[in-house]
mmCIF file of C-alpha atoms in Angstrom:
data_model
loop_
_atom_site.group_PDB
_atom_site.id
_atom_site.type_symbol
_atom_site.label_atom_id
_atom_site.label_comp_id
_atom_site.label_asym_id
_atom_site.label_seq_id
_atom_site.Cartn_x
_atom_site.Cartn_y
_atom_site.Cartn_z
ATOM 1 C CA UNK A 303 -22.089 -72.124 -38.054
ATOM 2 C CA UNK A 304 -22.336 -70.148 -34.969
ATOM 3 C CA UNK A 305 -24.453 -71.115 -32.119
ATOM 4 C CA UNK A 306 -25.264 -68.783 -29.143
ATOM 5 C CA UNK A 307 -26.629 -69.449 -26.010
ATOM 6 C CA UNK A 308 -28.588 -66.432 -23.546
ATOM 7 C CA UNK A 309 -29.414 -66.824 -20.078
ATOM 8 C CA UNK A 310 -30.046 -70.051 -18.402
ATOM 9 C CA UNK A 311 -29.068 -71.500 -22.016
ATOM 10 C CA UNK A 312 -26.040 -70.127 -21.471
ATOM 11 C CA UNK A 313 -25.341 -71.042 -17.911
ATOM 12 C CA UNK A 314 -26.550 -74.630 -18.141
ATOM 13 C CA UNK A 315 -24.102 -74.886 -21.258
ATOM 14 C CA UNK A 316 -21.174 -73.227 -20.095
ATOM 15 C CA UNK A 317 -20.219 -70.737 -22.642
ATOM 16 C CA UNK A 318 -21.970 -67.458 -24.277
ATOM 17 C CA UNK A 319 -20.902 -68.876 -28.153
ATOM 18 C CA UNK A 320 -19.375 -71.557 -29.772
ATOM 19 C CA UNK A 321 -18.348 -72.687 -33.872
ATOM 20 C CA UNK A 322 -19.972 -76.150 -34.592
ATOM 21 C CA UNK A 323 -19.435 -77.633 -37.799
ATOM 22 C CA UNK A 324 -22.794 -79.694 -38.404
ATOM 23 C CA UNK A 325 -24.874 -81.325 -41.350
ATOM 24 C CA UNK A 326 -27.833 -80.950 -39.475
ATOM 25 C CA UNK A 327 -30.889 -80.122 -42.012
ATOM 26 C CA UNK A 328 -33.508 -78.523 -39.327
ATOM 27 C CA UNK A 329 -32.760 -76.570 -36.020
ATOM 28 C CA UNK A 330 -34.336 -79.855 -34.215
ATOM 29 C CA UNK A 331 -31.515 -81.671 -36.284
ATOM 30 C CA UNK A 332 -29.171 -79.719 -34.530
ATOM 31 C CA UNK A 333 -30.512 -79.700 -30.822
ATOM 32 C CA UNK A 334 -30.301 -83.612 -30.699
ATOM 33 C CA UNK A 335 -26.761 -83.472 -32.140
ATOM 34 C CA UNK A 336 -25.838 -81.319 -29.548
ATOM 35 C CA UNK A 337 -27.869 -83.547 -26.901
ATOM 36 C CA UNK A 338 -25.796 -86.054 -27.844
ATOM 37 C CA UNK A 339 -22.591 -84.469 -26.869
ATOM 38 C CA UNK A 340 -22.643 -84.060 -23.274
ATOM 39 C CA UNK A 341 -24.876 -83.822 -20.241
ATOM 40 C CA UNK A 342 -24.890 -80.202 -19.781
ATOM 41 C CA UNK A 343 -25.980 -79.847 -23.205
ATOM 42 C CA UNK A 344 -28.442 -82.136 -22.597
ATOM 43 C CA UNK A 345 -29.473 -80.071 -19.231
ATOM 44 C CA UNK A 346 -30.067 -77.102 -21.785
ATOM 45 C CA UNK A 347 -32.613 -78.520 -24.291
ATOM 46 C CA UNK A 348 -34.036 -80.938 -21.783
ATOM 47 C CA UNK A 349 -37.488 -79.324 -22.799
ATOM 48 C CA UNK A 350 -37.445 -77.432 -25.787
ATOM 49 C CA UNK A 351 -40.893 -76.123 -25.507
ATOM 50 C CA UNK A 352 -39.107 -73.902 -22.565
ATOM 51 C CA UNK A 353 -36.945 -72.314 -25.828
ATOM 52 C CA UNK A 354 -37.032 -69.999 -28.230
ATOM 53 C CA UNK A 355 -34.518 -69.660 -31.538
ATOM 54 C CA UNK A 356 -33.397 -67.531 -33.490
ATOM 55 C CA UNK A 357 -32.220 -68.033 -37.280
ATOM 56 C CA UNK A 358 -29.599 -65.104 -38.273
ATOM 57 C CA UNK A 359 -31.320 -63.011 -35.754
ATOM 58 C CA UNK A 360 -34.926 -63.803 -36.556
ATOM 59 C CA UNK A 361 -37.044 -65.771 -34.506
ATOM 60 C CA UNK A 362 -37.933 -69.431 -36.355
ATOM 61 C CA UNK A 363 -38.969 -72.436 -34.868
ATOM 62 C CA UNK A 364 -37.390 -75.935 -34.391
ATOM 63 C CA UNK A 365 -38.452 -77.674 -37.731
ATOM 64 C CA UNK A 366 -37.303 -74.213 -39.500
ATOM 65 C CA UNK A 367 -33.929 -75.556 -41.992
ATOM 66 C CA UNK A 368 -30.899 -74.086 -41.664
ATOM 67 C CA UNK A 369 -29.736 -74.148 -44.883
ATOM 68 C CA UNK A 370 -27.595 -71.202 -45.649
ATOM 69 C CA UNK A 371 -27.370 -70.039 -41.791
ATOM 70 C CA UNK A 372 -24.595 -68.735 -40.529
ATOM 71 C CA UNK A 373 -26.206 -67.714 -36.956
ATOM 72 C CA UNK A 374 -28.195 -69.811 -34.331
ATOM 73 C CA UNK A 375 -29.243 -68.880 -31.367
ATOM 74 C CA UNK A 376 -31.003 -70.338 -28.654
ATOM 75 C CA UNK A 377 -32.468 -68.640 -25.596
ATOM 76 C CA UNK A 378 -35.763 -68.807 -22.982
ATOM 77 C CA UNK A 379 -38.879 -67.108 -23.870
ATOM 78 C CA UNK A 380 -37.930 -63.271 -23.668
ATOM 79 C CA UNK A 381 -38.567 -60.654 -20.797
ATOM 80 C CA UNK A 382 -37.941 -57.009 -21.728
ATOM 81 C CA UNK A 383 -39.589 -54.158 -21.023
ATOM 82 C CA UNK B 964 -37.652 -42.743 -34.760
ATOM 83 C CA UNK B 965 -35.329 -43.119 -31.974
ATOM 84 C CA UNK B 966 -33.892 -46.587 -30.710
ATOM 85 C CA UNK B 967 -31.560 -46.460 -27.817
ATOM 86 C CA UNK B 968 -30.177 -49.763 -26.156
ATOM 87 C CA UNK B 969 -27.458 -49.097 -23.516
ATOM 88 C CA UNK B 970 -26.110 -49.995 -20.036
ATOM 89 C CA UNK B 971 -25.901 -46.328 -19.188
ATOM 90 C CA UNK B 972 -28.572 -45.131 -16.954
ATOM 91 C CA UNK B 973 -31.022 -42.546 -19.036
ATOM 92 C CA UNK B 974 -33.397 -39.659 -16.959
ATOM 93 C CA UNK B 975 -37.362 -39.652 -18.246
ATOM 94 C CA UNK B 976 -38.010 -36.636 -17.462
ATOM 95 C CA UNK B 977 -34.965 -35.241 -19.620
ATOM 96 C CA UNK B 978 -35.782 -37.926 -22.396
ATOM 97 C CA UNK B 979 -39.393 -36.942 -22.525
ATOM 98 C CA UNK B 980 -38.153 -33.107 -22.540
ATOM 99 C CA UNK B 981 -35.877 -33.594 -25.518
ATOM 100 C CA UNK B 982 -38.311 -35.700 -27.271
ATOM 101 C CA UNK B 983 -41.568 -33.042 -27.718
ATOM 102 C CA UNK B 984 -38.685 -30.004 -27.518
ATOM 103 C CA UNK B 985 -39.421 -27.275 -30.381
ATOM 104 C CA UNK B 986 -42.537 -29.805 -31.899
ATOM 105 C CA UNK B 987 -45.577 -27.859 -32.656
ATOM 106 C CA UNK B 988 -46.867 -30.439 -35.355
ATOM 107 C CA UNK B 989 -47.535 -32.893 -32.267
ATOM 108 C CA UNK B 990 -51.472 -32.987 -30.091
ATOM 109 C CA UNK B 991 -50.837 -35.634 -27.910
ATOM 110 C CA UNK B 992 -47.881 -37.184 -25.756
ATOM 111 C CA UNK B 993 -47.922 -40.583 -24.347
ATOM 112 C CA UNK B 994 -44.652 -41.988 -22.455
ATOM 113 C CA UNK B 995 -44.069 -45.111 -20.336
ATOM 114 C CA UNK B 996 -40.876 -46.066 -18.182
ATOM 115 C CA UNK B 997 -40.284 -49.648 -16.877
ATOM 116 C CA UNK B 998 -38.580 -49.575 -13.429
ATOM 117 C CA UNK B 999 -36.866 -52.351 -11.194
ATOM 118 C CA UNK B 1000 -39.314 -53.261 -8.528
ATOM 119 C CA UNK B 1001 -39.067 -54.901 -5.514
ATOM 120 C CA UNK B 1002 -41.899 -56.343 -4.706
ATOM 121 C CA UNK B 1003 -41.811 -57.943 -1.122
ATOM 122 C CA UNK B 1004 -38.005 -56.102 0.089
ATOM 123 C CA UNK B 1005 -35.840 -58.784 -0.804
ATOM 124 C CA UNK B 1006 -34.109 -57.879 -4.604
ATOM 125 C CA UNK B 1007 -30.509 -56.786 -4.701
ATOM 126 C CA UNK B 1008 -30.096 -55.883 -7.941
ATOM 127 C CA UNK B 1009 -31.636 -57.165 -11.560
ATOM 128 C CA UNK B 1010 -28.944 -58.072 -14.718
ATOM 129 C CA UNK B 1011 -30.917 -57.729 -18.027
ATOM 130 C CA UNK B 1012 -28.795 -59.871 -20.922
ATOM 131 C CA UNK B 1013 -29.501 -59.291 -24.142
ATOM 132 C CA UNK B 1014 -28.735 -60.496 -27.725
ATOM 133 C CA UNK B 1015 -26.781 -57.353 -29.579
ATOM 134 C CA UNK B 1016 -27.623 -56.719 -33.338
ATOM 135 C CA UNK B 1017 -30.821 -59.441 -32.945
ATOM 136 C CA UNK B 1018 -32.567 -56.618 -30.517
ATOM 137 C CA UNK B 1019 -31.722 -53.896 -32.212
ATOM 138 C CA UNK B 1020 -33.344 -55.226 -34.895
ATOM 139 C CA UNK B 1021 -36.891 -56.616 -33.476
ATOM 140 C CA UNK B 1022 -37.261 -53.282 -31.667
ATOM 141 C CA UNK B 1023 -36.851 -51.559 -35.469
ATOM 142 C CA UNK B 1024 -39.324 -54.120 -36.716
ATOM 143 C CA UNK B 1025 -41.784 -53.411 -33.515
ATOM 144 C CA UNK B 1026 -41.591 -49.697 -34.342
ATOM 145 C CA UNK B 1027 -42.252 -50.100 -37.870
ATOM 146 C CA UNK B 1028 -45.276 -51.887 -37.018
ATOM 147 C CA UNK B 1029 -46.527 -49.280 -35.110
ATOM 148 C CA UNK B 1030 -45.849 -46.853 -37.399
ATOM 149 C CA UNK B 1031 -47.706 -48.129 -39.953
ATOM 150 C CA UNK B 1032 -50.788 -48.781 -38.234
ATOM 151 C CA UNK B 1033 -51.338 -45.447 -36.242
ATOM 152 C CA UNK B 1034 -50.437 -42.209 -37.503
ATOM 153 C CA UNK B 1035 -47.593 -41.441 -35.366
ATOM 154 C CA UNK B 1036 -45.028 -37.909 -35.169
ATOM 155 C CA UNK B 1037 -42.077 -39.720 -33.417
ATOM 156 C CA UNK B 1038 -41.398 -42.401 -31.395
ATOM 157 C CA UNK B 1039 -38.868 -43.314 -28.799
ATOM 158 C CA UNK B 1040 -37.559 -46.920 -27.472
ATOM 159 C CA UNK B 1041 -34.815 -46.455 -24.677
ATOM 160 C CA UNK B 1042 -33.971 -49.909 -22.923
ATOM 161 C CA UNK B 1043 -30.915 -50.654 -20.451
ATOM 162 C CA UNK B 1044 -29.099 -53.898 -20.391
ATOM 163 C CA UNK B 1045 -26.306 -54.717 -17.429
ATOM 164 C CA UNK B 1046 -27.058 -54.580 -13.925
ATOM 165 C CA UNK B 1047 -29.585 -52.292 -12.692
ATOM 166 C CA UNK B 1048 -30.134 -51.272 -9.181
ATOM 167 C CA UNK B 1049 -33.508 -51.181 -7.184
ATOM 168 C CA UNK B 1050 -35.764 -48.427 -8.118
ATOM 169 C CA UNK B 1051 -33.773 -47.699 -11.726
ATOM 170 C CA UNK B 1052 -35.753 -46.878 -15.038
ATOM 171 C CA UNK B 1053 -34.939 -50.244 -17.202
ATOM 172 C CA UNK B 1054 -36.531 -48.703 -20.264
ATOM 173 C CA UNK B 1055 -38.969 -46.449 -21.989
ATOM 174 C CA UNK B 1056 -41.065 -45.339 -24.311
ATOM 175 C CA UNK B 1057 -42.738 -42.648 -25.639
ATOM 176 C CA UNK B 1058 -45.292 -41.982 -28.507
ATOM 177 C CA UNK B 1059 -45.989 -38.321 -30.450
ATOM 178 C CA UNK B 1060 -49.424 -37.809 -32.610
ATOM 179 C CA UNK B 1061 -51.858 -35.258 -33.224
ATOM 180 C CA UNK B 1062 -54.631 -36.797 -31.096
ATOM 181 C CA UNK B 1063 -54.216 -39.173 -27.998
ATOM 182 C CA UNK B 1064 -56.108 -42.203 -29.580
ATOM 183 C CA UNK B 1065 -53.004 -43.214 -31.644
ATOM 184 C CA UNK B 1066 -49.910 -42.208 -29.156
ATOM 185 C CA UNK B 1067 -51.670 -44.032 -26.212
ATOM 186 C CA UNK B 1068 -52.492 -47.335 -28.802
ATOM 187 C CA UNK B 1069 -49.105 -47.221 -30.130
ATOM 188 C CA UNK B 1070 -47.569 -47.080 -26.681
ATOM 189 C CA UNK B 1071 -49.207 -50.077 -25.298
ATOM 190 C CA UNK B 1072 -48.652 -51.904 -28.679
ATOM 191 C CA UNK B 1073 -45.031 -51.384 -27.545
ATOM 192 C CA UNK B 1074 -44.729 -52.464 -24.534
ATOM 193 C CA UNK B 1075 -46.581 -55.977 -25.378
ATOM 194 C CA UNK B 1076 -43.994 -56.807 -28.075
ATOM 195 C CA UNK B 1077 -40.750 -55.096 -26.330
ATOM 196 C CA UNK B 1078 -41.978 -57.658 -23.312
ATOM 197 C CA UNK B 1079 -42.248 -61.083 -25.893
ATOM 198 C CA UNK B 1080 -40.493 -60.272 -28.706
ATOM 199 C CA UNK B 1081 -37.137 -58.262 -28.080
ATOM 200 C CA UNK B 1082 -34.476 -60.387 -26.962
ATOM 201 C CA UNK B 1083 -33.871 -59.451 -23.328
ATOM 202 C CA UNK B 1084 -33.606 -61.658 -20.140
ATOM 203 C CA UNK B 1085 -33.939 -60.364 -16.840
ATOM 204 C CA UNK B 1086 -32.300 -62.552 -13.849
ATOM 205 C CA UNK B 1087 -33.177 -60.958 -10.218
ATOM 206 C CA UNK B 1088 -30.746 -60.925 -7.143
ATOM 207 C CA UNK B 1089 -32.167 -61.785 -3.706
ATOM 208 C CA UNK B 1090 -30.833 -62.628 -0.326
ATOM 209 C CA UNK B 1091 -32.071 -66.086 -1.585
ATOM 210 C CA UNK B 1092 -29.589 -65.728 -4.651
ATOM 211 C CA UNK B 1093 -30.559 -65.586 -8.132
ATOM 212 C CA UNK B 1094 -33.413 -66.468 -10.427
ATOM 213 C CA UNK B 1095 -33.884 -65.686 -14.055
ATOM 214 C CA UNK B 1096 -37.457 -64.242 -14.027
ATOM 215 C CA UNK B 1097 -40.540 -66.318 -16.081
ATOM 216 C CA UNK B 1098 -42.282 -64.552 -18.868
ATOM 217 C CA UNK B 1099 -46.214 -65.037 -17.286
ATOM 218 C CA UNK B 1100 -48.820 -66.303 -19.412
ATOM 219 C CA UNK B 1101 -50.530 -63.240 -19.786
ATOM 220 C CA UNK B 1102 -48.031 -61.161 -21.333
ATOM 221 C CA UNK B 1103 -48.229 -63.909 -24.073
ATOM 222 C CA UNK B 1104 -51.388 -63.997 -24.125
ATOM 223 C CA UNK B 1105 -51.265 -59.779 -24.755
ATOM 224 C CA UNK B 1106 -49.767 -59.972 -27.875
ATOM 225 C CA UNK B 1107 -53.301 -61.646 -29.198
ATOM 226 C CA UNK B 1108 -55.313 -58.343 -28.305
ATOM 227 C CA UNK B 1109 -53.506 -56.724 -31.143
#
């Protein structure tokens, strides 16, 4: 699947996007896979009550599944407007 | 129902012009434009990121909330992304109906979801170098009014 990162995600990771191949059942699934990796992925999800995600462009939460999801993305709480 | 996201810099007053142009259906007019402030002389410049096809889609899902729940004409959602100078309109909006109750309602209803719930990220420049800016409890905490 695809996994983007926005803002700090991004910088603390080190890239905007990235393919992973994963059999990770839940988004939480997922996070400590990537955890696992390396530090600066680590860095990033540190605190995941700091994050938001996003399912195929929907915002879901971390015990959401990702069965059948091509698109994850994580990124701080948002500030528009 | 007009949704505009863009790096291009947009004018207000010629938005707000072109939206109630030729409308005689329309009582009431409310707008609101979000502009880069610098509160104590320090800021350089702000860079708002954003996540392309996931905003434009919560801002349509916003607006179609509003829509349904006040009896609206038009509405209009203008918001910049890229790097925006001191003093700069980052965004609008702006609400038609036949009375005020409903455009001013719908307005605000706006702006508390376009602040939480649209996928942008602003990230100041100062002399002191540069800081993503914290959502503040409150504007959570605004979404729970509605």
């Amino acid at each position: 699947m695809n996994v983007m990162y926005f803002a700090w995600v991004r910088e603390r990771i080190g890239l905007p996007q990235e393919e992973v191949q994963t059999e990770a059942v839940t988004v939480a699934d997922l996070v400590a896979e990537l955890t696992a990796r390396e530090d600066r992925y680590a860095a990033a999800f540190a605190d995941t009550s700091a994050l938001r995600v996003a399912l195929d462009q929907e915002l879901s939460d971390f015990d959401a599944p990702l069965a059948g999801v091509r698109e994850v993305a994580f990124f701080p709480p948002m500030t528009g407007g | 129902m007009t949704v505009r996201v863009q790096a291009a810099a947009f004018d207000t007053g010629a938005e707000l012009n072109a939206f109630v142009k030729d409308r005689t259906d329309v009582g009431a007019v409310v707008s609101f434009t979000g502009v880069v402030r610098d509160t104590d002389g320090t800021l350089h410049q702000m860079e708002i990121e954003h996540y392309p096809g996931m905003t434009e889609r919560a801002i349509a899902e916003i607006v179609t909330q509003v829509q349904s729940r006040w009896a609206l004409a038009d509405v209009l959602v203008i918001h910049r992304h890229g790097i925006l100078a001191v003093g700069a309109p980052i965004m609008m909006v702006a609400t038609a109906s036949a009375h005020r109750a409903d455009a001013f309602a719908a307005a605000d209803y706006l702006m508390d979801y376009l602040k939480s719930r649209a996928p942008f990220w602003k990230k100041e420049t100062t002399a002191d170098g540069t800081a993503w800016v914290a959502p503040k409890d409150e504007d959570e905490a605004a979404l729970k009014r509605w």
